[in-house]
mmCIF file of C-alpha atoms in Angstrom:
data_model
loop_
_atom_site.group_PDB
_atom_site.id
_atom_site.type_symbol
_atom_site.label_atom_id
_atom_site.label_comp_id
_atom_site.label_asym_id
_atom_site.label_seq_id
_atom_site.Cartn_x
_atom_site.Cartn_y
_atom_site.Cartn_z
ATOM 1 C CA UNK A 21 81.870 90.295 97.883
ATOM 2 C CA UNK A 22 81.567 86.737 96.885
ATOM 3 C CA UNK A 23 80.915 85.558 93.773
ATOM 4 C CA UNK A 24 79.180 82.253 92.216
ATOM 5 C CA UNK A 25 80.614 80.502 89.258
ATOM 6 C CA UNK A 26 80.393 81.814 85.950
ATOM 7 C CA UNK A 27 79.208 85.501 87.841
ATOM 8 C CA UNK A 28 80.160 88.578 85.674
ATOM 9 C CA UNK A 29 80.750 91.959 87.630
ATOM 10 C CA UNK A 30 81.249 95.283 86.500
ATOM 11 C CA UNK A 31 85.019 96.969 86.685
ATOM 12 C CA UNK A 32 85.079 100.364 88.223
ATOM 13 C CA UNK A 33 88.848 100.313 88.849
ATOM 14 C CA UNK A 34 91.969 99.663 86.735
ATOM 15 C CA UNK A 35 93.894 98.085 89.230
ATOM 16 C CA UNK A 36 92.075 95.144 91.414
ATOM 17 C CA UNK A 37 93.031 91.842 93.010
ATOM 18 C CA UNK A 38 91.161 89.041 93.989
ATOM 19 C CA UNK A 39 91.301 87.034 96.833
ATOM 20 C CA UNK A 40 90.108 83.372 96.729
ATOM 21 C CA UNK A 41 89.969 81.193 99.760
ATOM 22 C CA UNK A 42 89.564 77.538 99.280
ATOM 23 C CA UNK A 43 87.833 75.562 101.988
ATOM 24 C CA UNK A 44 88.576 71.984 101.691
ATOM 25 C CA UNK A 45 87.293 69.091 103.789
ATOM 26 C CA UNK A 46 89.528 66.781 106.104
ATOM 27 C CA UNK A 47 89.497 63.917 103.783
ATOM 28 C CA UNK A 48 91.223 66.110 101.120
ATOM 29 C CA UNK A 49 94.556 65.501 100.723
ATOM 30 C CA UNK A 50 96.281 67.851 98.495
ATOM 31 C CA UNK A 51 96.372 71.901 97.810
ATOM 32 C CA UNK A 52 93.384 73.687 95.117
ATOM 33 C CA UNK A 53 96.105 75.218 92.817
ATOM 34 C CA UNK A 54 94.279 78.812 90.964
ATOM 35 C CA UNK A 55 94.927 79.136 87.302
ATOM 36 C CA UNK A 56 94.233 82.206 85.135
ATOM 37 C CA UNK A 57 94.008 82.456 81.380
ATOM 38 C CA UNK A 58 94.682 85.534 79.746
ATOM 39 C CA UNK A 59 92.116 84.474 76.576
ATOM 40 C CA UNK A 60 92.229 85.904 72.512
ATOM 41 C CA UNK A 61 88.712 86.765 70.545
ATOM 42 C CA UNK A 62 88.785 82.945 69.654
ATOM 43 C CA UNK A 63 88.418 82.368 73.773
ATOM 44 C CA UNK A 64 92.259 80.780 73.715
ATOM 45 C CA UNK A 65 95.383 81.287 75.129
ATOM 46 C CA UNK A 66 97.816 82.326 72.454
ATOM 47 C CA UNK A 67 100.932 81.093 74.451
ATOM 48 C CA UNK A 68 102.352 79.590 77.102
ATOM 49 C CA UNK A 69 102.722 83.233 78.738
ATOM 50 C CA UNK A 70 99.089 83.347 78.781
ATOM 51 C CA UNK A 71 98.757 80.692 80.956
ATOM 52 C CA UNK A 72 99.894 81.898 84.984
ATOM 53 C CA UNK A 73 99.727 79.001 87.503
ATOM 54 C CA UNK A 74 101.972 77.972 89.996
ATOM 55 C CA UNK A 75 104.638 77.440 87.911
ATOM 56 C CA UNK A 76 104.599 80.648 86.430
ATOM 57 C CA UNK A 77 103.352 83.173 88.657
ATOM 58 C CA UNK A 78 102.907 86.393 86.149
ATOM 59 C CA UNK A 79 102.402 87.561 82.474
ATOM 60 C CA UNK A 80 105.514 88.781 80.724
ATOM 61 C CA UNK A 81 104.574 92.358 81.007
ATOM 62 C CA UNK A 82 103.437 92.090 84.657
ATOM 63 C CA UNK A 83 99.957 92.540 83.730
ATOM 64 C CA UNK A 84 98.740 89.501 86.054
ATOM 65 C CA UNK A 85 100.370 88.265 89.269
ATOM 66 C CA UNK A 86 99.125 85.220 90.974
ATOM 67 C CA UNK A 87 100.214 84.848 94.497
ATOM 68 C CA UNK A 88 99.600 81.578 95.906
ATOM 69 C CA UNK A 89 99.052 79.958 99.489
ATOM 70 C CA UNK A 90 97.521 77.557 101.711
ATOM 71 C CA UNK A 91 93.890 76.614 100.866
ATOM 72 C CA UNK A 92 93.883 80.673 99.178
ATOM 73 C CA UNK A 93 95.472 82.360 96.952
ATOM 74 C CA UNK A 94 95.797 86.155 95.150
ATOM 75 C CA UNK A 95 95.284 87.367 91.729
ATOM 76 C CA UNK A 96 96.219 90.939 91.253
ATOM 77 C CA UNK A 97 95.327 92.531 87.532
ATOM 78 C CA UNK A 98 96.688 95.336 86.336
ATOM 79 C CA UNK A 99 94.179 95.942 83.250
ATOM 80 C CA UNK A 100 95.664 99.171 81.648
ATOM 81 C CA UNK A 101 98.576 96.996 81.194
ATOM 82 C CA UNK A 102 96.851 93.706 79.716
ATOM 83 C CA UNK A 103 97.740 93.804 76.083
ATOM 84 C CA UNK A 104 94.696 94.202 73.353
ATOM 85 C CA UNK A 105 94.514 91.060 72.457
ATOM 86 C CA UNK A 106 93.567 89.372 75.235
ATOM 87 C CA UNK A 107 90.080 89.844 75.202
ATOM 88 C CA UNK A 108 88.578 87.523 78.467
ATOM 89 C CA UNK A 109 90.711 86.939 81.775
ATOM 90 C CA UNK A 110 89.215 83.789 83.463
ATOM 91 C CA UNK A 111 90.054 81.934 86.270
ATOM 92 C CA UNK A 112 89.901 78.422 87.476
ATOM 93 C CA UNK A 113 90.589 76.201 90.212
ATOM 94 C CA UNK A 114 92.346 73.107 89.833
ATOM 95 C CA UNK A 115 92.093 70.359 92.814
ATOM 96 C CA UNK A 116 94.452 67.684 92.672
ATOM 97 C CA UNK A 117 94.998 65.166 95.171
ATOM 98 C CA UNK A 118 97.397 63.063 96.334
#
């Protein structure tokens, strides 16, 4: 399935992980990096252990893993483990270039 920006799908599993391929063009220098925020009722991060990028690859109680790679990477969710709080999961894709 792909999706387009801002799409909103219905959940029929607990347990689901998305794959995101980034095609880039040969005058990109540089790696899309994914970044997922685990947001409150206010639509904000609480913490920094809402915040999983490459630097820090999963939330504290291993609700969301994000396994990166070249020009893709993997988001697996665990939602019977995300904690009540967080309220939205949303990702984004951050190109930086050199």
């Amino acid at each position: 399935m792909q999706l387009q920006s801002g799409q909103n799908i219905p959940l029929t599993s607990s347990s689901i992980t998305l794959n995101l391929r980034y095609p880039v063009r040969p005058a990109f220098r540089g790696e899309p990096d994914t970044c997922v925020f685990m947001l409150n009722a206010q639509g904000k991060v609480s913490g920094d252990n809402d915040f999983i990028f490459f630097n820090n690859l999963s939330s504290p109680d291993g609700a969301v893993k994000l396994t990166p790679g070249t020009q893709q990477s993997s988001v697996h969710i665990e939602l019977n483990r995300v904690l009540p709080a967080v309220q939205k999961i949303a990702l984004r894709k951050v190109r930086t270039s050199s």
